Amino acid sequence: MTVCIWGVGTSSFGRQPDRLPAELAWEAVNEALEDAAVDGVDAAYVGTVFGAPGVAQRALWGVGITGIPIITVENACASGTTALHEAREAILAGRFERVLALGVEHISTLFEGPIAPEATDPEQASGLLLPALYALSASRHMADHGTTASDLAQVAVKNSTHGALNPRAQRRRAVTEEEVLASRPIAEPLTLFQCAGLSDAAAAAVLGPARRGERDIPIRASALRSGEAWDQDSEHVWGFDIVRATAGDAFEEAGLGPHDADVVELHDAFTIGELVTIEALGLVGEGEAAARVRAGELSLGGTQPVNPSGGLLSRGHPLGATGLAQVAELVWQLRGDAGDRQVEGARTALVETMGGGAAGLDGNGCVVAILGG
Amino acid sequence: MTVCIWGVGTSSFGRQPDRLPAELAWEAVNEALEDAAVDGVDAAYVGTVFGAPGVAQRALWGVGITGIPIITVENACASGTTALHEAREAILAGRFERVLALGVEHISTLFEGPIAPEATDPEQASGLLLPALYALSASRHMADHGTTASDLAQVAVKNSTHGALNPRAQRRRAVTEEEVLASRPIAEPLTLFQCAGLSDAAAAAVLGPARRGERDIPIRASALRSGEAWDQDSEHVWGFDIVRATAGDAFEEAGLGPHDADVVELHDAFTIGELVTIEALGLVGEGEAAARVRAGELSLGGTQPVNPSGGLLSRGHPLGATGLAQVAELVWQLRGDAGDRQVEGARTALVETMGGGAAGLDGNGCVVAILGG
């Protein structure tokens, strides 16, 4: 059996402190149910990182979804795609026919700047918050591969150019390299425009077995892993190994390789994250990502567009909702419904989400899925 | 295939503000791995309600469990048994062979009295915290069935008598009805000794297919549901319908009925919860629970002992860990390893966990599983 995505939906993205998480979920779920042309589901997996206990039940009751199994999952920034992964597995196992995968996050009222340390996490208490962890990756990547501050900024230039075409993006203005480098320093060498913005949002997908018609998008493969320990002696920068291993699982299941994806949505919470992930996925060789971004190969109109939505950098990063927002973008791309940012002829798509801190003290998780023909 | 519980373990239970959640998890996981006679697992499902993002990865890294899928689940007080349910389903589906189900909660540093309202939950913001919600159930049960304050207190007397025999319980003193009724009022008619204590703890189970030997305990059935809407016009008190429906699913899967369980661990977060659940499970008829408790039928030595561990009232209630602590007790009972609180000849056991607020505004979830021969 092949599990398909029948429909997708998202709420608006942005800082929406005055709206309830449930309201955001209603927008996303109603759009996904309508897109899937169903009036209910048999189970729901709901991804959230900082959502209050019960947020899933509160949200789903409002759209009439009660009485079925509702299971909330957390897997850091990969929580949304973890919900997708578990929903697909539940259908493959024959447990349910129609399953909702929902991601919801309301964090603008919880954090002002970077996400604050957890009281019981010694890694974070030392100051190694996510911007700092990604900054370490950037410095290491610069030392290993000659990556420059300009190279990092070019990722933000590319994704903001894409995001300007995305009516659902939180940031819709194309920025220049000069603007990126002149924006406020966050963690050397990362500047403000290289960091995804805090966002309140929800995103949803309805999954089920294949039906007639061309609107349903098959999930060819999905893989999930948690990270091995990482420290300064590791061969690669933080995050590389888990993305490579998880992608390897997904490519094996699909019988495809990295160059078979016509379009990619990946986890650019910070610019360096996109460069590392492009290399870890095998889209380009190690150390080659910066040059390929600069050459335009990964832009809309290039050979293998990455983050045509504008990525997390433009769309915003509502943690638990992010993975399913990526999936929604790819469903629109594969249907030819992506408007001004359409990747022409896209038939196969790859989504990658990776989150968490350095394995060992904070752990991380990754999901890679391959959608389409 | 029948999925079995190969081994179980728990941390110490109690207010342990100076210990990290990971330390509690290490105690439980190490005991469960040793009990299962394995040195690793292929995946982990981790239940927690208020655990910080990444708590599962931090905890498992410390016992060498990395690189595998780790999925954190939340389902209110049923989070631990939700982890068990999903772990079993993953094995049944052929996804993994050996799966860890872990529950961990560290709440003594988060709350002083009742668990505080969530900022975005209008139900809780109105003051309808869990003690109040259960108090409404108690008042309704009194009106419908003539249940008395003395009847409620007798549940605490029974469970504290059992808990006094449990070396892992947080409260190990048998209390009298007079003491229960004289303890501090919490929410009329519930007094302090009728409310489970805040507890920091972890509990774990290792699951896998049947092996040789008699120590592995089969999971005959497991069911999970979320609650339908409930209000003052509902036919039964809050919680009754979801427990009855979920138990019905489990009995159907097992081909058994409520009287086939030789021993039961159920969700007595408050005394009234035990009376309602005894009736909802069908162990006794509606309105009969109080008389059957008073007659000693549900005590150790009675016809169908309920909560031989002392229940949540004695063991403490570390939300996400509770369900797996119940399961650990039943595994010990079915192996004949329960010491002074052994239910003689126990061959079939039932575990029930239900949590969350009133469906609609807060939603609830329930898991019922049937273990043994």
XYZ file of C-alpha atoms in Angstrom:
746
model
C 0.000 0.000 0.000
C 1.118 3.538 -0.703
C 0.003 6.191 1.743
C -0.911 9.485 0.111
C -1.400 13.039 1.251
C -5.005 13.841 0.424
C -4.972 17.461 1.469
C -2.929 20.138 3.218
C -3.561 23.432 4.921
C -1.856 26.089 7.000
C -2.859 28.971 9.198
C -1.428 32.427 8.656
C 2.202 32.695 9.796
C 3.606 35.407 12.027
C 3.592 36.768 15.549
C -0.038 36.406 16.545
C 0.062 36.764 20.334
C -3.628 37.580 20.608
C -4.830 34.414 18.891
C -5.316 31.068 20.636
C -3.304 28.054 19.433
C -6.626 26.344 18.732
C -7.652 29.111 16.326
C -4.462 28.603 14.334
C -5.092 24.863 14.263
C -8.672 25.380 13.069
C -7.454 27.368 10.053
C -4.979 24.675 9.087
C -7.246 21.692 9.745
C -10.265 23.147 7.997
C -8.202 23.925 4.906
C -6.672 20.440 4.932
C -10.039 18.674 5.375
C -11.558 20.725 2.556
C -8.534 20.128 0.352
C -8.798 16.392 1.071
C -12.562 16.474 0.482
C -13.303 14.572 3.717
C -15.379 15.542 6.708
C -13.490 13.611 9.344
C -10.538 11.402 10.201
C -10.018 8.208 12.208
C -7.031 9.346 14.274
C -4.747 12.339 14.689
C -1.046 12.810 15.402
C -0.258 16.313 16.578
C 3.246 17.771 16.718
C 4.081 20.585 19.100
C 7.184 21.543 21.080
C 5.992 24.106 23.598
C 2.252 23.542 23.261
C 0.441 23.178 26.569
C -0.796 19.714 27.519
C -4.150 19.164 25.879
C -3.609 21.759 23.144
C -4.281 19.100 20.520
C -7.582 18.005 22.048
C -8.705 21.606 22.537
C -7.846 22.434 18.959
C -9.452 19.392 17.391
C -12.641 19.551 19.436
C -13.291 22.920 17.845
C -13.494 21.329 14.416
C -15.573 18.407 15.623
C -12.774 15.870 15.943
C -13.296 13.956 19.218
C -13.617 10.369 20.378
C -10.792 9.079 18.152
C -7.189 8.428 19.186
C -5.356 11.745 19.411
C -1.640 11.429 20.087
C 0.567 14.448 20.634
C 4.205 13.988 19.632
C 7.309 16.055 20.338
C 10.569 15.763 18.483
C 11.985 19.292 18.639
C 11.809 21.141 15.314
C 10.989 17.845 13.598
C 7.736 17.464 15.570
C 5.516 18.255 12.565
C 7.185 15.751 10.278
C 7.264 13.268 13.159
C 3.467 13.563 13.231
C 3.472 12.919 9.467
C 5.795 9.940 9.885
C 3.733 8.323 12.636
C 0.469 9.011 10.795
C 1.814 7.264 7.695
C 3.087 4.317 9.725
C -0.283 3.930 11.434
C -2.008 3.715 8.036
C 0.606 1.313 6.674
C 0.009 -0.888 9.708
C -3.703 -0.965 8.967
C -4.626 0.748 12.239
C -6.582 3.546 10.552
C -7.672 4.663 7.095
C -7.657 8.454 7.305
C -5.245 10.164 9.672
C -4.687 13.832 10.375
C -1.145 15.080 10.921
C -1.204 18.495 12.581
C 1.556 20.774 13.802
C 0.783 23.740 16.012
C 2.953 26.207 17.889
C 2.265 29.461 19.698
C 5.557 30.826 20.957
C 5.512 34.605 20.510
C 4.122 34.943 24.015
C 6.722 32.566 25.472
C 9.980 33.951 24.079
C 11.244 37.356 23.024
C 14.585 36.482 21.450
C 16.152 33.038 21.136
C 14.299 30.187 22.747
C 15.263 30.226 26.410
C 17.246 27.488 28.142
C 15.443 24.677 29.896
C 16.179 24.762 33.611
C 17.262 21.143 33.679
C 19.472 21.214 30.570
C 23.132 21.696 31.454
C 24.060 22.317 27.807
C 21.644 25.186 27.416
C 22.410 26.547 30.870
C 26.003 26.978 29.661
C 24.770 29.388 26.988
C 24.777 26.929 24.109
C 21.375 27.986 22.805
C 20.503 27.181 19.223
C 21.927 30.346 17.617
C 25.227 29.627 19.369
C 25.196 25.985 18.332
C 24.583 26.900 14.695
C 27.266 29.600 14.966
C 29.754 26.918 16.040
C 28.752 24.924 12.966
C 29.305 27.980 10.804
C 32.753 28.664 12.221
C 33.733 25.029 11.762
C 32.362 24.998 8.206
C 34.381 28.144 7.446
C 37.521 26.503 8.820
C 36.969 23.216 7.010
C 35.716 24.442 3.652
C 36.645 28.109 3.298
C 33.010 29.178 3.584
C 32.750 32.965 4.029
C 30.337 35.367 5.692
C 29.255 36.354 2.195
C 28.459 32.713 1.384
C 26.210 32.472 4.418
C 24.463 35.702 3.508
C 23.776 34.399 -0.001
C 21.516 31.719 1.493
C 19.394 34.441 3.066
C 19.394 36.358 -0.226
C 18.175 33.281 -2.120
C 15.495 32.306 0.352
C 14.211 35.850 0.825
C 13.923 36.157 -2.949
C 11.785 33.021 -2.926
C 9.841 34.162 0.133
C 8.893 37.411 -1.583
C 6.838 35.244 -3.953
C 5.064 33.359 -1.137
C 1.870 35.010 0.080
C 1.914 32.857 3.247
C 5.444 33.852 4.287
C 6.046 35.862 7.444
C 8.857 37.872 5.757
C 8.017 38.776 2.169
C 10.837 41.117 1.194
C 13.894 40.114 -0.825
C 17.006 41.291 1.004
C 20.465 42.032 -0.387
C 23.750 40.561 0.823
C 24.659 43.976 2.209
C 21.440 44.119 4.216
C 21.961 40.616 5.562
C 25.515 41.317 6.704
C 24.545 44.689 8.184
C 21.643 43.278 10.179
C 22.056 42.930 13.940
C 24.709 40.390 15.067
C 23.149 37.377 16.800
C 25.948 34.823 17.256
C 29.127 35.376 15.255
C 29.070 34.910 12.238
C 25.241 34.768 12.107
C 23.278 38.010 11.774
C 19.578 38.628 12.345
C 18.498 38.057 8.745
C 20.194 34.647 8.870
C 17.911 33.433 11.655
C 14.345 32.220 11.140
C 11.800 34.371 12.932
C 9.665 33.319 15.881
C 6.263 32.503 14.479
C 2.838 31.383 15.666
C 1.196 29.037 13.203
C -0.305 25.643 12.442
C -0.061 23.342 9.439
C -1.893 20.121 8.660
C -2.092 17.213 6.255
C -4.763 14.531 5.820
C -3.300 11.138 4.926
C -4.915 8.024 3.533
C -4.493 5.232 1.007
C -4.332 6.027 -2.705
C -7.602 7.204 -4.270
C -8.519 8.022 -7.830
C -7.425 11.343 -9.236
C -4.190 13.210 -9.477
C -4.461 15.531 -6.517
C -3.346 12.931 -3.947
C 0.410 12.955 -3.435
C 2.114 9.646 -2.577
C 4.588 9.455 0.280
C 7.273 7.260 -1.252
C 9.409 7.059 1.843
C 9.771 8.479 5.331
C 12.581 7.986 7.827
C 13.096 9.140 11.408
C 16.186 8.985 13.612
C 17.590 10.535 16.731
C 21.157 11.818 16.835
C 24.303 10.183 18.053
C 26.579 12.050 20.435
C 28.432 15.016 18.927
C 31.330 17.112 20.147
C 34.280 19.110 18.896
C 36.132 15.963 17.870
C 33.359 14.759 15.548
C 34.269 14.470 11.885
C 31.450 16.702 10.685
C 29.734 19.771 12.037
C 26.740 19.369 14.312
C 23.711 17.974 12.505
C 25.481 16.613 9.430
C 25.623 12.991 10.493
C 22.006 12.613 11.576
C 20.717 14.236 8.374
C 22.943 12.031 6.236
C 21.883 8.850 8.035
C 18.185 9.668 8.015
C 18.268 10.674 4.351
C 20.081 7.429 3.587
C 17.206 5.494 5.139
C 14.664 7.432 3.080
C 16.578 7.077 -0.199
C 16.885 3.344 0.398
C 13.152 2.966 1.032
C 12.260 4.998 -2.061
C 14.915 3.448 -4.289
C 16.028 6.956 -5.200
C 19.041 9.178 -4.728
C 19.532 12.840 -3.849
C 19.498 13.993 -7.467
C 16.067 12.505 -8.073
C 14.364 15.228 -6.056
C 13.086 17.981 -8.346
C 12.376 20.262 -5.417
C 13.513 20.298 -1.793
C 12.231 21.918 1.386
C 14.845 21.693 4.135
C 15.477 23.019 7.609
C 17.101 26.460 7.235
C 16.447 27.684 10.759
C 19.781 29.453 10.240
C 21.656 30.034 6.968
C 24.438 27.639 7.932
C 21.815 24.964 8.510
C 20.879 25.088 4.851
C 24.489 24.778 3.653
C 25.190 21.842 5.980
C 21.936 20.123 5.079
C 22.411 20.524 1.326
C 25.713 18.701 1.745
C 24.433 16.136 4.240
C 21.544 15.206 1.959
C 24.069 14.668 -0.849
C 22.513 17.259 -3.157
C 26.094 18.517 -3.616
C 29.484 17.320 -2.420
C 30.909 18.292 0.935
C 32.128 21.876 0.909
C 30.397 22.641 -2.381
C 27.110 24.061 -1.151
C 28.132 27.703 -0.970
C 29.406 27.799 -4.549
C 26.291 26.052 -5.851
C 24.009 28.488 -4.034
C 26.013 31.412 -5.439
C 25.761 29.947 -8.959
C 21.970 29.933 -8.660
C 21.638 26.189 -9.129
C 19.492 25.866 -5.997
C 17.316 28.895 -6.759
C 13.959 28.918 -8.525
C 14.849 28.390 -12.175
C 17.989 26.451 -11.205
C 18.634 22.745 -11.587
C 17.363 21.693 -8.138
C 15.497 24.425 -6.291
C 15.856 24.344 -2.500
C 13.288 26.073 -0.316
C 11.123 27.623 -3.033
C 8.749 28.672 -0.238
C 11.456 30.919 1.153
C 12.220 28.323 3.787
C 12.005 28.848 7.509
C 13.988 32.076 7.009
C 11.059 33.631 5.142
C 8.016 31.618 6.191
C 8.935 31.852 9.889
C 9.633 28.962 12.234
C 6.679 27.856 14.336
C 8.620 24.824 15.613
C 6.028 22.051 15.700
C 4.206 23.422 12.645
C 7.284 23.832 10.471
C 7.567 20.295 9.126
C 3.981 20.198 7.944
C 4.282 23.672 6.416
C 7.221 22.302 4.411
C 5.068 19.354 3.379
C 2.208 21.660 2.362
C 4.568 23.631 0.115
C 5.761 20.447 -1.577
C 2.219 19.196 -2.121
C 1.374 22.493 -3.829
C 4.580 22.216 -5.901
C 3.828 18.648 -6.983
C 0.279 19.579 -7.960
C 1.513 22.573 -9.979
C -0.346 24.920 -7.638
C 2.619 26.925 -6.321
C 1.922 30.083 -8.287
C 4.834 32.457 -8.888
C 7.257 30.139 -7.109
C 6.303 26.990 -9.041
C 9.177 24.625 -9.871
C 8.295 23.650 -13.413
C 7.683 19.971 -13.949
C 8.298 18.979 -10.323
C 7.410 15.315 -9.912
C 9.495 14.198 -6.917
C 10.111 16.203 -3.758
C 12.167 15.828 -0.601
C 11.441 17.295 2.823
C 13.937 17.375 5.678
C 13.437 18.657 9.215
C 16.048 18.438 11.959
C 15.812 19.806 15.447
C 17.112 19.680 18.969
C 20.472 20.515 20.458
C 23.769 18.712 20.402
C 23.162 15.029 20.923
C 24.197 13.916 24.341
C 23.092 16.853 26.357
C 20.021 17.849 24.433
C 19.538 15.257 21.730
C 18.225 15.855 18.275
C 15.819 14.261 15.858
C 15.455 14.239 12.098
C 12.795 13.243 9.600
C 13.355 12.942 5.846
C 10.456 12.079 3.547
C 10.187 11.714 -0.199
C 6.942 12.688 -1.889
C 5.558 12.345 -5.375
C 5.958 10.155 -8.404
C 2.107 -12.035 16.861
C 1.716 -11.289 20.529
C 3.764 -8.436 21.919
C 5.133 -9.067 25.396
C 6.561 -6.987 28.168
C 10.086 -8.295 28.662
C 11.027 -6.153 31.610
C 9.931 -3.232 33.752
C 11.541 -0.723 36.067
C 10.814 2.405 38.038
C 12.756 5.150 39.743
C 12.065 6.073 43.319
C 8.820 8.015 43.715
C 8.423 11.267 45.619
C 9.269 14.922 45.612
C 12.838 14.938 44.333
C 13.420 18.548 43.311
C 17.211 18.246 43.380
C 17.374 15.371 40.893
C 17.363 15.801 37.116
C 14.576 14.157 35.107
C 17.282 12.221 33.270
C 18.507 10.666 36.527
C 15.023 9.386 37.285
C 14.780 7.975 33.772
C 18.144 6.254 34.122
C 16.961 4.384 37.227
C 13.818 3.179 35.488
C 15.438 2.317 32.156
C 18.408 0.506 33.657
C 16.112 -1.620 35.809
C 13.864 -2.390 32.820
C 16.780 -3.304 30.527
C 18.272 -5.562 33.188
C 14.891 -7.120 33.897
C 14.417 -7.728 30.165
C 17.979 -9.084 29.865
C 18.766 -6.895 26.850
C 21.424 -4.273 26.331
C 19.575 -2.044 23.913
C 16.381 -1.338 22.018
C 15.476 -0.407 18.442
C 13.176 2.529 19.198
C 11.712 4.380 22.151
C 8.373 6.004 22.901
C 8.567 8.408 25.824
C 5.543 9.789 27.650
C 5.742 13.079 29.501
C 3.281 15.888 30.150
C 5.398 18.787 31.402
C 8.828 17.448 30.436
C 10.986 19.982 28.613
C 11.550 19.446 24.893
C 14.423 17.022 24.456
C 14.050 15.470 27.922
C 13.689 12.045 26.323
C 16.847 12.354 24.262
C 18.817 13.723 27.219
C 17.609 10.899 29.407
C 18.234 8.100 26.929
C 21.669 9.327 25.834
C 22.788 8.818 29.409
C 22.094 5.096 29.157
C 23.638 4.812 25.699
C 20.409 4.892 23.692
C 20.997 7.167 20.660
C 20.677 7.004 16.897
C 17.338 5.174 16.950
C 13.884 6.699 16.551
C 12.885 8.392 19.803
C 9.351 9.749 19.843
C 7.984 11.722 22.761
C 4.233 11.469 23.266
C 1.818 13.474 25.383
C -1.682 12.396 26.305
C -2.215 14.012 29.707
C -2.156 11.512 32.586
C -2.367 8.674 30.045
C 0.980 9.637 28.481
C 2.832 6.645 29.940
C 0.304 4.093 28.744
C 0.111 5.964 25.419
C 3.846 5.274 25.073
C 3.132 1.604 25.844
C 0.285 1.539 23.310
C 2.331 3.095 20.512
C 5.333 0.889 21.297
C 3.192 -2.222 21.020
C 1.609 -1.032 17.770
C 5.028 -0.334 16.286
C 6.109 -3.911 17.052
C 2.853 -5.360 15.735
C 3.405 -3.420 12.516
C 6.855 -4.952 12.133
C 8.617 -1.600 12.401
C 10.869 -2.668 15.276
C 11.623 -5.725 17.382
C 12.497 -4.303 20.793
C 10.928 -1.042 21.886
C 11.313 0.921 25.105
C 8.272 2.611 26.597
C 9.353 5.224 29.124
C 7.402 7.705 31.209
C 9.138 10.528 33.020
C 7.897 13.538 34.933
C 9.561 16.092 37.181
C 6.894 18.442 38.480
C 7.727 19.225 42.096
C 9.674 22.260 40.920
C 6.861 23.417 38.622
C 3.841 23.306 40.911
C 3.181 23.710 44.615
C -0.468 22.774 44.898
C -2.773 21.671 42.089
C -1.376 21.843 38.600
C -1.727 25.448 37.468
C -3.962 26.575 34.633
C -2.592 26.865 31.136
C -2.686 30.468 29.975
C -4.515 29.597 26.781
C -7.102 27.275 28.321
C -10.377 29.069 29.020
C -11.714 26.109 31.022
C -8.794 26.127 33.443
C -8.713 29.920 33.555
C -12.251 29.746 34.944
C -10.938 27.812 37.944
C -11.960 24.369 36.743
C -8.650 22.751 37.669
C -8.549 18.997 38.079
C -9.463 18.865 41.791
C -12.524 20.975 40.999
C -13.461 18.846 38.011
C -13.259 15.663 40.080
C -15.175 17.391 42.883
C -17.995 18.056 40.413
C -17.948 14.368 39.542
C -18.148 13.486 43.218
C -21.103 15.788 43.854
C -22.922 14.388 40.843
C -22.155 10.804 41.891
C -23.512 11.592 45.357
C -26.690 13.019 43.852
C -27.175 10.165 41.385
C -26.219 7.201 43.537
C -26.330 8.294 47.164
C -22.578 8.062 47.496
C -21.406 9.617 50.782
C -18.292 11.386 52.010
C -17.574 8.260 54.004
C -17.756 6.156 50.827
C -15.167 8.383 49.161
C -12.913 8.179 52.185
C -13.084 4.389 52.151
C -11.260 4.384 48.795
C -8.376 6.246 50.407
C -8.452 3.826 53.357
C -8.266 0.819 51.018
C -5.516 2.194 48.814
C -3.423 3.487 51.690
C -3.670 0.051 53.305
C -2.297 -1.426 50.090
C 0.306 1.327 49.718
C 1.672 0.588 53.169
C 2.799 -2.755 51.722
C 4.527 -1.162 48.695
C 8.166 -0.239 49.280
C 8.115 1.995 46.186
C 5.112 4.087 47.251
C 5.462 7.768 48.077
C 2.940 7.487 50.942
C 3.377 4.285 52.953
C 1.031 4.790 55.868
C -2.434 3.276 56.183
C -4.888 6.024 57.101
C -8.258 5.756 58.795
C -11.547 7.121 57.513
C -11.452 9.691 60.288
C -8.026 10.871 59.204
C -9.099 11.107 55.585
C -12.171 13.159 56.364
C -10.270 15.403 58.784
C -7.479 16.142 56.337
C -7.393 19.583 54.695
C -10.315 20.396 52.372
C -9.207 20.659 48.735
C -12.392 20.866 46.672
C -15.653 19.930 48.375
C -16.181 16.996 49.028
C -12.540 15.966 48.370
C -9.979 16.270 51.157
C -6.193 16.181 50.941
C -5.839 12.436 51.570
C -8.212 11.820 48.653
C -5.855 13.478 46.166
C -2.760 11.812 44.682
C 0.454 13.587 45.615
C 2.710 15.497 43.243
C 5.582 13.179 42.471
C 8.808 13.161 40.476
C 9.499 9.764 38.953
C 10.070 7.627 35.890
C 8.844 4.174 34.888
C 9.771 2.002 31.939
C 8.938 -1.198 30.090
C 10.839 -3.055 27.381
C 8.535 -4.651 24.796
C 9.190 -7.289 22.183
C 7.765 -10.426 20.608
C 7.200 -13.555 22.691
C 10.365 -15.329 23.852
C 10.888 -18.556 25.734
C 10.391 -18.510 29.456
C 7.651 -17.437 31.774
C 8.888 -14.025 32.786
C 7.610 -12.243 29.653
C 4.076 -10.938 30.064
C 1.827 -10.825 26.982
C -0.152 -7.707 26.157
C -3.453 -9.231 25.088
C -5.075 -5.961 24.135
C -4.558 -2.220 24.255
C -6.988 0.542 23.317
C -6.681 4.314 23.173
C -9.340 6.990 22.698
C -9.859 10.668 23.212
C -12.986 11.963 24.896
C -16.195 13.279 23.442
C -17.597 16.560 24.679
C -18.959 16.548 28.229
C -21.080 19.006 30.179
C -23.673 19.172 32.923
C -26.318 17.626 30.668
C -24.270 14.492 29.971
C -25.769 11.227 31.146
C -22.764 10.189 33.221
C -20.207 12.052 35.289
C -17.068 13.358 33.622
C -14.739 10.564 32.529
C -17.215 7.687 32.665
C -18.026 7.530 28.961
C -14.446 7.584 27.673
C -13.347 4.884 30.128
C -16.325 2.690 29.221
C -15.723 3.099 25.474
C -11.983 2.513 25.674
C -12.403 -0.512 27.931
C -14.988 -1.857 25.494
C -12.408 -1.691 22.711
C -9.865 -3.519 24.858
C -12.279 -6.232 26.012
C -13.319 -6.826 22.413
C -9.722 -7.187 21.251
C -8.884 -9.568 24.100
C -12.129 -11.527 23.878
C -12.561 -11.002 27.614
C -14.891 -9.170 29.953
C -14.394 -7.068 33.064
C -14.697 -10.042 35.433
C -11.806 -11.839 33.748
C -9.240 -9.480 35.268
C -7.747 -10.985 38.424
C -6.107 -7.714 39.354
C -6.634 -4.116 38.254
C -4.547 -0.951 38.408
C -6.669 2.083 37.618
C -6.455 5.841 37.657
C -7.303 6.972 41.213
C -5.857 10.479 40.969
C -8.748 11.319 43.292
C -10.935 8.912 45.298
C -13.995 9.648 43.191
C -11.979 8.739 40.101
C -11.624 5.186 41.410
C -15.348 4.798 42.111
C -16.317 6.143 38.682
C -13.708 4.033 36.933
C -14.664 0.819 38.713
C -18.185 1.349 37.395
C -17.134 2.536 33.933
C -14.918 -0.518 33.469
C -17.890 -2.698 34.370
C -16.176 -4.348 37.348
C -19.409 -3.549 39.212
C -22.752 -2.084 38.199
C -23.381 1.647 38.105
C -23.753 3.055 41.592
C -22.434 -0.137 43.222
C -18.756 0.734 43.579
C -18.921 2.308 47.014
C -20.680 -0.672 48.587
C -18.258 -3.127 46.978
C -15.256 -1.186 48.222
C -16.752 -1.070 51.708
C -17.369 -4.834 51.595
C -13.684 -5.423 50.900
C -14.275 -7.142 47.574
C -11.799 -4.846 45.819
C -9.154 -5.047 48.536
C -6.190 -7.400 48.681
C -7.729 -10.725 49.638
C -11.011 -9.780 47.989
C -12.530 -11.181 44.815
C -11.014 -8.640 42.413
C -8.319 -6.463 43.989
C -8.093 -2.930 42.597
C -4.891 -0.931 42.993
C -2.883 -3.426 45.071
C 0.066 -1.036 44.645
C -1.817 1.569 46.625
C -2.718 3.341 43.405
C -1.825 6.873 42.522
C -3.094 7.905 45.964
C -0.222 6.029 47.623
C 2.416 5.671 44.925
C 2.167 9.346 43.934
C 1.205 10.732 40.547
C 4.126 11.654 38.309
C 1.763 12.278 35.364
C 3.677 10.877 32.383
C 5.261 8.102 34.468
C 2.046 6.929 36.110
C 0.774 4.614 33.375
C 4.025 2.684 33.166
C 4.269 2.468 36.962
C 0.825 0.843 36.891
C 2.082 -1.551 34.223
C 5.188 -2.377 36.261
C 3.006 -3.275 39.246
C 0.882 -5.598 37.113
C 3.932 -7.296 35.611
C 5.200 -7.982 39.124
C 1.745 -9.255 40.117
C 1.501 -11.583 37.113
C 4.975 -12.966 37.783
C 4.147 -13.562 41.432
C 6.830 -11.071 42.467
C 4.632 -8.553 44.284
C 5.695 -9.489 47.790
C 3.328 -8.626 50.643
C 0.751 -7.185 48.234
C 0.665 -10.223 45.914
C -2.744 -11.106 44.481
C -2.657 -14.889 44.724
C -2.978 -16.690 41.439
C -3.216 -13.539 39.323
C -3.122 -14.527 35.651
C -4.909 -11.679 33.870
C -4.565 -8.008 34.674
C -6.154 -4.767 33.517
C -4.593 -1.303 33.515
C -6.540 1.906 32.947
C -5.230 5.463 32.767
C -7.365 8.503 31.977
C -6.286 12.103 31.936
C -7.014 15.579 30.726
C -9.814 17.972 31.493
C -13.418 18.080 30.358
C -13.573 17.222 26.682
C -14.296 20.262 24.618
C -12.256 22.799 26.415
C -9.381 20.657 27.533
C -9.925 17.236 26.029
C -9.051 13.959 27.645
C -7.467 10.690 26.682
C -7.697 7.142 27.968
C -5.751 3.919 27.544
C -6.929 0.504 28.713
C -4.687 -2.522 28.303
C -5.105 -6.154 29.278
C -2.015 -8.123 30.277
C -1.292 -11.731 30.986
C -2.616 -15.129 30.052
